[in-house]
Short mmCIF file of C-alpha atoms and ligand atoms in Angstrom, two decimals:
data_model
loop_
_atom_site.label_atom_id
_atom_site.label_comp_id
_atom_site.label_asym_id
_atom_site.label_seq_id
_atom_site.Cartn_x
_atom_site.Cartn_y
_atom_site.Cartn_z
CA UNK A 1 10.63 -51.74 -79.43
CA UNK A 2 12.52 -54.03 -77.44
CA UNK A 3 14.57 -56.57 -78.93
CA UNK A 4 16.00 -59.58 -76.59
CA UNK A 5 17.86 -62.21 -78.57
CA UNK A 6 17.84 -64.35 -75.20
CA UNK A 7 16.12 -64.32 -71.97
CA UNK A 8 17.68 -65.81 -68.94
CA UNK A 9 15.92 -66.14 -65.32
CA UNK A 10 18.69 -65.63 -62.54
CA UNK A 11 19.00 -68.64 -60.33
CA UNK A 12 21.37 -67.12 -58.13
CA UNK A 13 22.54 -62.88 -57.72
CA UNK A 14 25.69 -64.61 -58.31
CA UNK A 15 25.20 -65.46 -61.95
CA UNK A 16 23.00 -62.38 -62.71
CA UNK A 17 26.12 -60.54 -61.74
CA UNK A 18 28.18 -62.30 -63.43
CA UNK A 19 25.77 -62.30 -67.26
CA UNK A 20 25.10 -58.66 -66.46
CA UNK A 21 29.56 -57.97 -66.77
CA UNK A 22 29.07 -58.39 -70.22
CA UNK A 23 28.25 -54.79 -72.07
CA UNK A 24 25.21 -56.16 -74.30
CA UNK A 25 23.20 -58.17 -71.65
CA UNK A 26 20.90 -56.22 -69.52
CA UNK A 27 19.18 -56.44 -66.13
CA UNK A 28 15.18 -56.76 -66.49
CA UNK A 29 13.16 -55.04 -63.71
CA UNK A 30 9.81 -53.99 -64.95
CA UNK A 31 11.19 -54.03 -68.76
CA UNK A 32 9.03 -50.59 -69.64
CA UNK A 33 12.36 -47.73 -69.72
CA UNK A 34 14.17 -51.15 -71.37
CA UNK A 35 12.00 -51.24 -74.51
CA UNK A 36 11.70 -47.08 -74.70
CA UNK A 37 15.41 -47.26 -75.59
CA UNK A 38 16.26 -48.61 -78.99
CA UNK A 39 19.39 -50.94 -78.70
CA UNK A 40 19.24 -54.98 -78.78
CA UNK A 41 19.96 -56.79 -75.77
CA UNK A 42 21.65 -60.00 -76.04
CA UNK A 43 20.53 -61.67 -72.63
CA UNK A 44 17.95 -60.00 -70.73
CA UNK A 45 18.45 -61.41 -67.07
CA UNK A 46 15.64 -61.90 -65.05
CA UNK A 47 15.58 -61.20 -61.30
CA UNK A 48 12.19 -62.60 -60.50
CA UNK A 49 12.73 -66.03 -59.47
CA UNK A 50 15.47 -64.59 -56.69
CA UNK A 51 13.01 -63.58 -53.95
CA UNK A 52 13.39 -59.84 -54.59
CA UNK A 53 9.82 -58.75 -54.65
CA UNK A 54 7.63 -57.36 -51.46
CA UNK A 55 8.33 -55.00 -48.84
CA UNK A 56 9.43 -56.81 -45.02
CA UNK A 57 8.69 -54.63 -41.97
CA UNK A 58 11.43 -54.98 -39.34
CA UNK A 59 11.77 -53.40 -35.93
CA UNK A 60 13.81 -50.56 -37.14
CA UNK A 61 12.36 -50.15 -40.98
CA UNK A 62 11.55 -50.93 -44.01
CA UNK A 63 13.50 -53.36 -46.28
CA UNK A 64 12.03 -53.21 -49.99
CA UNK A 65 13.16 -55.79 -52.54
CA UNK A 66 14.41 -54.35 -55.73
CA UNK A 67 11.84 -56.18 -57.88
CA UNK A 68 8.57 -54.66 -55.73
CA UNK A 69 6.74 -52.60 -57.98
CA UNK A 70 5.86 -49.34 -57.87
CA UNK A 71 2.25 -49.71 -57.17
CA UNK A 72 3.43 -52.29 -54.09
CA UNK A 73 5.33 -49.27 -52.52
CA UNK A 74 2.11 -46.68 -53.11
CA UNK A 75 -0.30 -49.02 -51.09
CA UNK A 76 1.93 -50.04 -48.51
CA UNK A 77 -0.17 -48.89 -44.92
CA UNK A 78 3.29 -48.83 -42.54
CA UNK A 79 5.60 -47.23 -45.47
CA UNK A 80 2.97 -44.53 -45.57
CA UNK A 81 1.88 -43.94 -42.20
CA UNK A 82 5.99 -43.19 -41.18
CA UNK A 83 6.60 -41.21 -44.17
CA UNK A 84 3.44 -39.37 -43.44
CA UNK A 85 2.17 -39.93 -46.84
CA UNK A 86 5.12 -38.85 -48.85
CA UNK A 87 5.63 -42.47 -50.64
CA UNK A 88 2.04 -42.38 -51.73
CA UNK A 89 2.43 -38.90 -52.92
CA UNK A 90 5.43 -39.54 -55.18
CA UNK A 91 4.32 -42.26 -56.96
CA UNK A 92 0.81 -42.05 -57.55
CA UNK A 93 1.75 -39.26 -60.38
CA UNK A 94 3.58 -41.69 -62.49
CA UNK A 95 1.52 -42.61 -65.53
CA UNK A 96 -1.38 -44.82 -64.42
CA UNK A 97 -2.34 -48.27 -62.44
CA UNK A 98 -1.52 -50.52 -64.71
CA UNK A 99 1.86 -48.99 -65.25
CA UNK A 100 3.28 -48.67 -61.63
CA UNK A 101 2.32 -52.40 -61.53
CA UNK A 102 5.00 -53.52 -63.90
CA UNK A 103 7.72 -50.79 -63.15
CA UNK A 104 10.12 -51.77 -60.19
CA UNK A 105 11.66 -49.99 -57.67
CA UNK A 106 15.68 -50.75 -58.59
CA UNK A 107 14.77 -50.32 -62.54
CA UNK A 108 13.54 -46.67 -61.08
CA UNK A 109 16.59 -46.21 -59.22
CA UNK A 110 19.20 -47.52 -60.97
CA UNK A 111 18.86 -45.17 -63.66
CA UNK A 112 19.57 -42.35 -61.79
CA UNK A 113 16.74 -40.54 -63.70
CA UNK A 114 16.93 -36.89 -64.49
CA UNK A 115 13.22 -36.75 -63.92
CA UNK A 116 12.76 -39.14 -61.24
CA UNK A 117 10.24 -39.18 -58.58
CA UNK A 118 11.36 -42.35 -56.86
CA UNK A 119 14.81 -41.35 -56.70
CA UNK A 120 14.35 -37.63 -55.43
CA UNK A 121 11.50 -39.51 -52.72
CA UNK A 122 14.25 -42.01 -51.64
CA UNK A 123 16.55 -39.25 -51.07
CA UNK A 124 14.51 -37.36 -48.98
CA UNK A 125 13.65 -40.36 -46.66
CA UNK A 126 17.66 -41.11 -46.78
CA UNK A 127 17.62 -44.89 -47.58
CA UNK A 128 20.28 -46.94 -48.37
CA UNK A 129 20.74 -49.61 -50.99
CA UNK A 130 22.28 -52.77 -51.46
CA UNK A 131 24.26 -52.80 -54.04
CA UNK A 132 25.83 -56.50 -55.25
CA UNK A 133 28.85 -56.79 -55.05
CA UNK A 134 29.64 -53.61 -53.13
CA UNK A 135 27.42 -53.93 -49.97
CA UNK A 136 25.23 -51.15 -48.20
CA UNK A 137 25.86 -47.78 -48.89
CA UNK A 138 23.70 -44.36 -48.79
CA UNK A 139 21.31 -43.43 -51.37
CA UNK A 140 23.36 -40.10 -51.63
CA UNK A 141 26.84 -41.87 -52.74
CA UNK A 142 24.46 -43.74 -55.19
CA UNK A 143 23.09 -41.67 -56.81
CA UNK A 144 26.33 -39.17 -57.48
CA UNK A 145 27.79 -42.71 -59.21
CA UNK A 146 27.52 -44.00 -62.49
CA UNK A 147 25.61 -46.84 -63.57
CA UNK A 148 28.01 -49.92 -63.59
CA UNK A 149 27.81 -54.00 -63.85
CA UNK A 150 26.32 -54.26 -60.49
CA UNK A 151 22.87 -54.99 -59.06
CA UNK A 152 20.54 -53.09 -56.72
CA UNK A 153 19.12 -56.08 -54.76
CA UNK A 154 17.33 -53.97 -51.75
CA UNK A 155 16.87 -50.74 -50.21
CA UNK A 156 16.36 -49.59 -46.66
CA UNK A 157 14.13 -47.06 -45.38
CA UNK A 158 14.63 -46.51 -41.45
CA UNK A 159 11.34 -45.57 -39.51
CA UNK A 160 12.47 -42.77 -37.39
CA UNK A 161 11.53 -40.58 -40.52
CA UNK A 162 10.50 -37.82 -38.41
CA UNK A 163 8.29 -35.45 -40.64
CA UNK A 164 8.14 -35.94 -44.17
CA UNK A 165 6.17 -34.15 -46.96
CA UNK A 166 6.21 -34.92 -51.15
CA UNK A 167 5.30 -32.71 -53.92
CA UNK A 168 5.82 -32.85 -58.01
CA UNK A 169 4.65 -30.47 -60.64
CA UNK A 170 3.48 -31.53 -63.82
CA UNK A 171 2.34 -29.73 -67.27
CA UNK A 172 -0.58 -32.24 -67.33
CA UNK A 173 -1.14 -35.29 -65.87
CA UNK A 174 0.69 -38.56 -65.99
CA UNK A 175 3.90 -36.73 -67.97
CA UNK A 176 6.99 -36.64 -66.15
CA UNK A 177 7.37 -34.07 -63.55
CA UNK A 178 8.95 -30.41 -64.24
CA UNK A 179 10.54 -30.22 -60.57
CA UNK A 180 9.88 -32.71 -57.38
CA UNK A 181 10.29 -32.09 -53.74
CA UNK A 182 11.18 -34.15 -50.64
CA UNK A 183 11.39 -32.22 -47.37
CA UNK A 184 11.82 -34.21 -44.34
CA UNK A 185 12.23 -32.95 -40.53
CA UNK A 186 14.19 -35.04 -38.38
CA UNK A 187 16.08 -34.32 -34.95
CA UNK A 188 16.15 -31.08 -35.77
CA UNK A 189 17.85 -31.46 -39.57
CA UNK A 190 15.98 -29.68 -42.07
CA UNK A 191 16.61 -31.58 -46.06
CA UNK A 192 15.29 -31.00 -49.24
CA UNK A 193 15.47 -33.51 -51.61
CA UNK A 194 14.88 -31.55 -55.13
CA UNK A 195 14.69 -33.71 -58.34
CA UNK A 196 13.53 -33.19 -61.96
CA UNK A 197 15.61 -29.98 -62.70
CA UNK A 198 16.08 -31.95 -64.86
CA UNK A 199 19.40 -33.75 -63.14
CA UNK A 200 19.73 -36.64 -60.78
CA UNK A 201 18.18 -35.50 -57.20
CA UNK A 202 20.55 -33.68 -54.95
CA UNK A 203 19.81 -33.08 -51.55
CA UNK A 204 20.19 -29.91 -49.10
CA UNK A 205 20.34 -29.62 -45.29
CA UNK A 206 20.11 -27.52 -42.82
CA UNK A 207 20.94 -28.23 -38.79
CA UNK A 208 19.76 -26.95 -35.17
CA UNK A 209 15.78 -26.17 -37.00
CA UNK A 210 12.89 -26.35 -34.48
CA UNK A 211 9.58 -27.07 -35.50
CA UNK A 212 8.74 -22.97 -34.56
CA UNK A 213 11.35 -21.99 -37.34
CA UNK A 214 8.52 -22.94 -39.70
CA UNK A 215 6.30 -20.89 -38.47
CA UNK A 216 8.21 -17.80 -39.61
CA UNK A 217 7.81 -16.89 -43.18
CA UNK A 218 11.41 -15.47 -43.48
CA UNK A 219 13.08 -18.61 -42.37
CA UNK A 220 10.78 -20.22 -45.12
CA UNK A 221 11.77 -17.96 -47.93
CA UNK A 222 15.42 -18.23 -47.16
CA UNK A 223 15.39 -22.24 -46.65
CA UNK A 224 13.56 -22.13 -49.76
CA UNK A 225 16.01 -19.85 -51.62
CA UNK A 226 19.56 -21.45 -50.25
CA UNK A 227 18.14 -25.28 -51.07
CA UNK A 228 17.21 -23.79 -54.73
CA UNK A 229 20.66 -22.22 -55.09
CA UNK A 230 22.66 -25.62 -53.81
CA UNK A 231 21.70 -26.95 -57.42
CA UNK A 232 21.68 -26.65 -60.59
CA UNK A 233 18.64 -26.34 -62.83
CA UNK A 234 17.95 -26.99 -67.02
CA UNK A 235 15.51 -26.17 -69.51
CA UNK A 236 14.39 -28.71 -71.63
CA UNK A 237 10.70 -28.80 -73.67
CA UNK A 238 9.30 -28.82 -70.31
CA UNK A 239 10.38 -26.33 -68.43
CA UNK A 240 12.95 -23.49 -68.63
CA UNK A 241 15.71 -23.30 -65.81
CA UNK A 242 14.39 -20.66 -64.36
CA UNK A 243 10.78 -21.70 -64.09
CA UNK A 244 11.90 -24.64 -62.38
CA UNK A 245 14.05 -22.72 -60.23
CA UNK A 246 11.08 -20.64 -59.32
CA UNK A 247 8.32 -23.83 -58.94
CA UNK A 248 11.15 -25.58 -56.76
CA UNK A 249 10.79 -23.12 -54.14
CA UNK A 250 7.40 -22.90 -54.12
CA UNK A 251 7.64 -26.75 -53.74
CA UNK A 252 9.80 -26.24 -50.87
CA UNK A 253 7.46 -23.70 -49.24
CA UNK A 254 4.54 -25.91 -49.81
CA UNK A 255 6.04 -29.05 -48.06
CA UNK A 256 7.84 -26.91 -45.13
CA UNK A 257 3.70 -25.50 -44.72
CA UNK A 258 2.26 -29.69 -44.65
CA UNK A 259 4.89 -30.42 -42.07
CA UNK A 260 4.07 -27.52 -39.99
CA UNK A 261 0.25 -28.28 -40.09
CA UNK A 262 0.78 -32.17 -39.49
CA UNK A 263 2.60 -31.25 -36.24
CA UNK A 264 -0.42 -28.96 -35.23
CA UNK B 27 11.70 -70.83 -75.37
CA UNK B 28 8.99 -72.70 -73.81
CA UNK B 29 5.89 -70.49 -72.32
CA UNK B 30 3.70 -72.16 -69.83
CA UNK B 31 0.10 -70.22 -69.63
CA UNK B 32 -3.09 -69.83 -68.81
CA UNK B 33 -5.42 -67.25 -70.94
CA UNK B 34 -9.10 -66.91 -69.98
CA UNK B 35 -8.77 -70.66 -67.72
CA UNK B 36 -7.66 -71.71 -70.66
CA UNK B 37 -4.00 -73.66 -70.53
CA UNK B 38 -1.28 -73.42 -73.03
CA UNK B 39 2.57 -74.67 -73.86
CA UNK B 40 4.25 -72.93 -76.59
CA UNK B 41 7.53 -71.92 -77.79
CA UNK B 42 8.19 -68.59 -77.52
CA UNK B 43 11.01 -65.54 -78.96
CA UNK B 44 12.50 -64.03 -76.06
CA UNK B 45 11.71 -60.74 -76.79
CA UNK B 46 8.19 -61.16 -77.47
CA UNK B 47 5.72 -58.69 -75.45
CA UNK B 48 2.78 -60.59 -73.67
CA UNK B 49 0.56 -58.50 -76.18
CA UNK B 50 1.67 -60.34 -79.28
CA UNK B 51 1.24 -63.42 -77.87
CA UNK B 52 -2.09 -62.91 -76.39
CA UNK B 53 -2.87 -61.60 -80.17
CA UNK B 54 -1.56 -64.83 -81.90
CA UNK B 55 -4.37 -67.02 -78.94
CA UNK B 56 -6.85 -64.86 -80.75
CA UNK B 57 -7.22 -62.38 -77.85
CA UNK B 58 -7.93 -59.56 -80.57
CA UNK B 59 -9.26 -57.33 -77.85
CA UNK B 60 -5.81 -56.66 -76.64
CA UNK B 61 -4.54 -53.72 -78.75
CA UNK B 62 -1.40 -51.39 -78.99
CA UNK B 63 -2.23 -47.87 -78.60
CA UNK B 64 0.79 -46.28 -78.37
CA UNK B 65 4.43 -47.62 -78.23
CA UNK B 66 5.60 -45.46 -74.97
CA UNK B 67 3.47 -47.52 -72.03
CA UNK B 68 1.40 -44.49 -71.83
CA UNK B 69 -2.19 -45.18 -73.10
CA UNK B 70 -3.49 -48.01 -71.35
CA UNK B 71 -5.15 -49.62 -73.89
CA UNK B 72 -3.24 -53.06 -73.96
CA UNK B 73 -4.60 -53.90 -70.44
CA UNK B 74 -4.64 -57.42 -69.40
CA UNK B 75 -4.51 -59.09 -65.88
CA UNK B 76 -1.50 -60.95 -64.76
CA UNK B 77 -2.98 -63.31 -61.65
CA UNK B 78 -5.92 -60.72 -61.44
CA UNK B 79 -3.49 -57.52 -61.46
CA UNK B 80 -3.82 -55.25 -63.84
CA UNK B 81 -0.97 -54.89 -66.46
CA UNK B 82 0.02 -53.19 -70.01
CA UNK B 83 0.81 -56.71 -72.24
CA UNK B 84 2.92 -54.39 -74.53
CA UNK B 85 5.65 -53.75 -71.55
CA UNK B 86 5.62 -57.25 -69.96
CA UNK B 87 7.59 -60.15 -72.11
CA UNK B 88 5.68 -63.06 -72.73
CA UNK B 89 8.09 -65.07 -70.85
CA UNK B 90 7.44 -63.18 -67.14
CA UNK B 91 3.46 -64.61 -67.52
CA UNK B 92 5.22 -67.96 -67.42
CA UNK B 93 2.97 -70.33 -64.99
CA UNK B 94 0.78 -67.06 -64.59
CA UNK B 95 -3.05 -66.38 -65.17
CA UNK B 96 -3.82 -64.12 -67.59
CA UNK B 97 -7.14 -63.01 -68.03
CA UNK B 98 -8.14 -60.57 -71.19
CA UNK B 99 -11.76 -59.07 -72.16
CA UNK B 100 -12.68 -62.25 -73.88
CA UNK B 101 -12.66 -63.96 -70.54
CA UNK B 102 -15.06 -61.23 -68.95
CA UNK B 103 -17.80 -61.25 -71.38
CA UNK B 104 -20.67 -60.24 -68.94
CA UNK B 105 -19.40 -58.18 -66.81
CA UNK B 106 -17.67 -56.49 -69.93
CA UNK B 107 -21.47 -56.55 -71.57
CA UNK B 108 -22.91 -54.93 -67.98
CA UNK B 109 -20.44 -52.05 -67.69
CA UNK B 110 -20.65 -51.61 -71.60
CA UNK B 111 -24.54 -51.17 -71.24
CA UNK B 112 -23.68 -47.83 -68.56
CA UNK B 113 -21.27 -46.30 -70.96
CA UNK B 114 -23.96 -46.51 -73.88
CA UNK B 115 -26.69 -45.11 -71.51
CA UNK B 116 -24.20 -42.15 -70.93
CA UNK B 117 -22.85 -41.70 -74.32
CA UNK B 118 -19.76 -42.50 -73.61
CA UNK B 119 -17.95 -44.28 -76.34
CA UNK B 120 -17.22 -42.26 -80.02
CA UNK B 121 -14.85 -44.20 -82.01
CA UNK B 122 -14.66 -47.15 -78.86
CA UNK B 123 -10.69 -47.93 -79.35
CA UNK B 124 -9.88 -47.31 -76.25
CA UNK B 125 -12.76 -49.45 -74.65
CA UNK B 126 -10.98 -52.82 -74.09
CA UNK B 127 -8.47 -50.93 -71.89
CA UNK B 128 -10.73 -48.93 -70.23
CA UNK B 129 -12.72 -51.62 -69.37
CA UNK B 130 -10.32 -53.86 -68.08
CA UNK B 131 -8.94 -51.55 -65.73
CA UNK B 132 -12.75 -50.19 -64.27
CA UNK B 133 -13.35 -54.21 -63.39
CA UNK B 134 -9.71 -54.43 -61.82
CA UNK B 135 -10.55 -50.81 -59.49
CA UNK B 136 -14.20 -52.28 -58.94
CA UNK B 137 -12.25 -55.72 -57.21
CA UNK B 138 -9.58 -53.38 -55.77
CA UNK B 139 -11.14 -50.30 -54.14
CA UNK B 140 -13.88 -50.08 -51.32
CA UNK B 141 -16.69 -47.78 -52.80
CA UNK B 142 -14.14 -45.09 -54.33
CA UNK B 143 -14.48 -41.59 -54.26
CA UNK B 144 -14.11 -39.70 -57.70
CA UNK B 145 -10.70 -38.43 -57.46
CA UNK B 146 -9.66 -42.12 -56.41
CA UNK B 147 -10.93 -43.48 -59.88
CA UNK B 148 -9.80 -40.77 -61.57
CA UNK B 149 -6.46 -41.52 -60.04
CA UNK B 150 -7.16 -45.34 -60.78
CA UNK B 151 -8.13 -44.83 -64.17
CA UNK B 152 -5.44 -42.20 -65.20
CA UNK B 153 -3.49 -44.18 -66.86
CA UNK B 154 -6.29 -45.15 -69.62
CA UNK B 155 -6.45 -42.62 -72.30
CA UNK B 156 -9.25 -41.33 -74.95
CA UNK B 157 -8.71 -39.43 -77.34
CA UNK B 158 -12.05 -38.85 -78.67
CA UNK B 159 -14.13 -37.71 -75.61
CA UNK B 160 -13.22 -35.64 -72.65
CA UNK B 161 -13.69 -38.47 -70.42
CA UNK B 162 -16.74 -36.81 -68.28
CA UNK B 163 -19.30 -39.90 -69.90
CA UNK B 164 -17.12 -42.27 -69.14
CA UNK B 165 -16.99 -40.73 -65.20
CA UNK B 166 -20.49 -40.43 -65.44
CA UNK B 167 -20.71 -44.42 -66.42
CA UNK B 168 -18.13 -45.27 -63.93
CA UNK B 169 -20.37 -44.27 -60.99
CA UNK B 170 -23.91 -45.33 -62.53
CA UNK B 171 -21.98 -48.59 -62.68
CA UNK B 172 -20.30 -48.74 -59.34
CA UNK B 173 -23.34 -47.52 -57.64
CA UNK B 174 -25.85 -49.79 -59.42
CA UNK B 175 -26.43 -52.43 -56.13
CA UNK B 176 -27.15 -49.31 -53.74
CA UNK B 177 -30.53 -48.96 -54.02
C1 FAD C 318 6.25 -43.11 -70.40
C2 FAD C 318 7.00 -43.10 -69.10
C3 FAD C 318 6.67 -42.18 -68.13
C4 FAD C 318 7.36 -42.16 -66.91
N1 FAD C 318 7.03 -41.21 -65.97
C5 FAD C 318 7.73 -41.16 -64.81
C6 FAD C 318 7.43 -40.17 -63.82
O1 FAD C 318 6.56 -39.32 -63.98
N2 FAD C 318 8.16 -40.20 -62.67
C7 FAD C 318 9.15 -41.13 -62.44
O2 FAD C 318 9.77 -41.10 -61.39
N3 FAD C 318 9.42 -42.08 -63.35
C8 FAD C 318 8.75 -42.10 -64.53
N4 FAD C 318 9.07 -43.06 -65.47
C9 FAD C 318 10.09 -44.07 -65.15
C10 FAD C 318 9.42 -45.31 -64.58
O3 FAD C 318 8.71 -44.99 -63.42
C11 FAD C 318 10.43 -46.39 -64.19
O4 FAD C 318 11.35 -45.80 -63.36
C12 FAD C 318 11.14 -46.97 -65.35
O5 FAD C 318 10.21 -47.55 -66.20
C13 FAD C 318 12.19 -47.99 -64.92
O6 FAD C 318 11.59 -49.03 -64.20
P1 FAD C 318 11.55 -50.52 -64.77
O7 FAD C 318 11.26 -51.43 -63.65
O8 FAD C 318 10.69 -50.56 -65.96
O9 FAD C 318 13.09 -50.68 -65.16
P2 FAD C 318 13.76 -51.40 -66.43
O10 FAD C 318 13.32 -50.77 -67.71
O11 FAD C 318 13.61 -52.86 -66.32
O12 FAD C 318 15.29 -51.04 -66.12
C14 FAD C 318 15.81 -49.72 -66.16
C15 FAD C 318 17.35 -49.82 -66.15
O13 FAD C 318 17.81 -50.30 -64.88
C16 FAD C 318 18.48 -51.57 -65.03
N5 FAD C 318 18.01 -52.35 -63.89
C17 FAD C 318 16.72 -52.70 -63.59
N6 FAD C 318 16.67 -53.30 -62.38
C18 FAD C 318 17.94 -53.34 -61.91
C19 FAD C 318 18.53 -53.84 -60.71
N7 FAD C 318 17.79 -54.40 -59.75
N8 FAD C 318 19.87 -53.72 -60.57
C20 FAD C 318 20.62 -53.16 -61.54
N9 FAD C 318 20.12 -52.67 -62.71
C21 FAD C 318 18.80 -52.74 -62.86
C22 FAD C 318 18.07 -52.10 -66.38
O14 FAD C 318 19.06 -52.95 -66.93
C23 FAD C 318 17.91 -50.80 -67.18
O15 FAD C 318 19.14 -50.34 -67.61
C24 FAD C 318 8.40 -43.09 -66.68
C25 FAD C 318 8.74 -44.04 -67.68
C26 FAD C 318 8.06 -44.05 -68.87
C27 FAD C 318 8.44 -45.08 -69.89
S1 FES C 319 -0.14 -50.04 -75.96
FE1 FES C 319 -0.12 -48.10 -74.98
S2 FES C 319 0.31 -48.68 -72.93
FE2 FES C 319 0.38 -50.57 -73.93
S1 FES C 320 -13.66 -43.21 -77.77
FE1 FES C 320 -12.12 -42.94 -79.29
S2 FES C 320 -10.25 -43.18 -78.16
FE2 FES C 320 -11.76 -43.27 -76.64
#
C-alpha cells in the first residue's frame, strides 16, 4: 500500500533534486516497487512533466530518458536490431503488458536490484547514465554505489554493440528470475554480465577472443566456469547458490552458442 | 489536489488525496468493473487504458491520469459483449473474476499486434492471471475471436 501525504510534479531537475535531499520524500518513476514497500512518503516527486520519457536515436546511439517505460524499450526496432535482440529478450519476462507499461527504466535501475533484468541487460551492453548532479559515468561504477539523493535522468547505449545475446531463468513465468545473462562480443572482448544470484549484476571479461574461440567447446566451458567463479552467488526461496551457480553457466554457454550462430 | 479526467469520454474535475491509486478513483466514478486482484501488480485484473495503453489502475496514482483518457470496460460495452460471446462458446469463464482484466488487455493486443501468433498473445496476455481455469479456453477464445473476419 502506498501512502503519499503529498505529490509534487518537478518543474525543473533542479527542484526534484533538491525535494528528493530530504530522507522522507521519494522519486516516482513507474510507482509499482514504491507501493510494494511499506513506508509513507511525504512528497512523492514526479518526473513526468521534465521531458524524460522516449528513446532519441543519434548517430552514435541510443539516449533513453529515465521515465521511458519498460515496454517502450522492448518494442524499440533500432535498440533491438543493434543489440541483436537482447533488449527484447530481457524484458519481455517481467510480469506482463500492462506492467512493463507503467515501470520505468531509472526506477529499474536505480535500485540496483538483486534480481534485476534491466540492470544485468544494461551491463552487458555497457551504458552509461546520467546521474544529476554528478554527470556521466559507467553503468559499472553505478551500480557498485549506493543509492543516494541524486537522480538518474538518462542512459546511453552506444551502437557499436558488436554481438549481443540475453537469457533469464525462471521457476515459472512472470516471477523474478533465478539467474540472468548478458554476453556481448565486441572488438574482440568477451563480457558476461550475470545478474539475479541474487546480488546486483557484476560483469566479467575476457580480451584477444575471436569469433573461432566459440567454436571450441573447451574455451566455452572454461569462459563459462571463470565468469561463474568472478562472483558470488545466494540461496534464497528461489534458488540455492549452487543451482544458480550451475544454471549461470549454462546461461553463459547458451548465449556464447546464439552469438556463434548469428555470425554464421 | 485537483484531478483533471476523462473516463469513458466522459470529463471530470475533482479533488483528489495524493496517494490515491487510479483504481480507487475509477471505483468512486462507478467504474465497478475495475477490481483489485492482488496487492503485488501481478494479476492483471485492474486493467484500464491510459490514452489507449494498457495499464494496472492499482500501481498508477490518480494524479499521473491528470489531463489523460482513461477508458475502462464500461466504455467498451460491445466489443466487451463480442469477445465475451467467444469465451462462452469455448467455456472459458468459471467463477469470471478475472474477466474485466482479461478482457481489457485482449482488445488493447487486438489494436496493438498485426495478426499474432500464439506465443505472441501468450506473451501479451501473461500478465493476466486465472486462477480457476488453465487458461487453454480462454486461448482457444482468443483466436476464434481474432480470426473471426478471415473467412
Ligand atoms: C511483482 C514484481 C515483479 C517484478 N519482476 C521483475 C523481473 O522479473 N525482472 C526485473 O528486472 N524486474 C522486476 N521487477 C522490478 C520492476 O521491473 C521495476 O524495476 C520496478 O517496479 C521499479 O520500477 P518503477 O518505475 O516502478 O520504479 P519506482 O517504484 O517508481 O522507483 C523505484 C526506486 O527508484 C527511485 N527512483 C525512480 N526513478 C528514479 C530516478 N529517475 N532517479 C532516481 N531515483 C529514482 C524511487 O524513488 C524508488 O526508490 C518486478 C517488480 C515487481 C513489483
Ligand atoms: S490488482 Fe493485481 S495487478 Fe492490479
Ligand atoms: S475464471 Fe475464476 S479467476 Fe479466472
Amino acid at each position: 500500500m502506498l501512502t503519499i501525504k503529498d505529490y509534487c510534479l518537478a518543474e525543473s531537475i533542479q527542484q526534484a533534486y533538491e525535494l528528493n535531499r530530504k530522507k522522507q520524500n521519494k522519486i516516482l518513476g513507474g510507482g509499482i516497487w514504491l507501493k510494494c514497500c511499506h513506508f509513507p512518503i511525504q512528497t512523492a516527486i514526479d518526473l513526468s512533466g521534465l521531458g524524460l520519457e522516449g528513446i532519441t536515436e543519434t548517430e552514435e546511439g541510443f539516449e533513453i530518458g529515465a521515465m521511458t517505460s519498460l515496454r517502450q524499450l522492448e518494442t524499440h526496432e533500432g535498440l533491438n536490431a543493434c543489440t541483436c535482440g537482447a533488449v527484447k529478450e530481457a524484458l519481455r519476462h517481467i510480469v506482463g503488458t500492462q506492467f512493463r507499461n507503467c515501470a520505468t527504466v531509472g526506477g529499474s535501475l536505480f535500485g540496483r536490484f538483486g534480481f534485476s533484468d534491466v540492470l544485468t541487460l544494461f551491463l552487458g551492453l555497457e551504458a552509461f547514465v546520467e546521474l544529476y548532479p554528478t554527470g556521466i559515468i559507467p553503468i559499472g561504477e553505478f551500480a557498485k554505489m549506493q543509492p543516494d539523493d541524486s537522480i538518474l535522468t538518462k542512459i546511453f547505449v552506444k551502437k557499436d554493440q558488436g554481438k549481443t545475446a540475453y537469457l533469464s531463468a525462471r521457476n515459472t513465468s512472470t516471477d523474478f528470475p533465478l539467474a540472468a545473462c548478458c554476453v556481448s562480443w565486441k572488438e574482440g572482448t568477451l563480457t558476461a554480465s550475470m545478474g539475479a544470484r541474487p546480488a546486483k549484476a557484476a560483469a566479467f571479461s575476457r580480451e584477444n577472443v575471436c569469433l573461432e574461440d566459440l567454436e571450441k567447446e573447451e574455451f566455452l566451458e572454461e569462459f563459462a566456469r571463470d565468469a561463474a567463479a568472478s562472483v558470488n552467488f545466494g540461496s534464497n526461496r528461489r534458488a540455492s547458490a549452487e543451482y544458480r551457480n550451475y544454471v549461470t553457466k549454462v546461461l553463459i554457454k547458451r548465449c556464447l552458442g546464439s552469438i556463434k550462430e548469428g555470425d554464421r | 489536489m485537483r484531478l483533471h479526467i476523462w473516463i469513458n469520454g466522459k470529463e471530470y474535475t475533482d479533488e483528489v488525496d495524493a496517494g490515491m491509486p487510479l483504481l480507487e478513483y475509477l471505483r468512486s466514478k462507478g467504474c465497478y468493473s475495475v477490481k483489485r486482484g492482488c496487492e503485488t501488480s501481478n494479476c492483471g485484473l485492474c486493467t484500464v487504458w491510459m490514452n489507449e495503453t494498457p495499464v494496472l489502475s492499482c500501481s498508477v496514482l490518480a494524479l499521473r491520469a491528470m489531463d489523460k483518457r482513461i477508458t475502462t470496460l464500461e466504455g467498451l460495452q460491445p466489443q466487451a459483449e463480442e469477445f465475451g460471446a467467444f469465451m462462452a462458446k469455448e467455456g472459458a469463464d468459471q467463477c469470471g473474476f478475472c474477466n474485466p482484466g482479461f478482457i481489457m488487455n485482449v482488445l488493447a493486443m487486438e489494436k496493438e499486434l498485426q495478426d499474432p501468433s500464439e506465443d505472441e498473445i501468450k506473451e501479451y496476455l501473461a500478465g493476466n492471471l486465472c486462477r480457476c481455469t488453465g487458461y487453454a479456453g480462454h486461448l482457444r477464445a482468443v483466436r476464434a475471436y481474432l480470426g473471426r473476419n478471415k473467412n
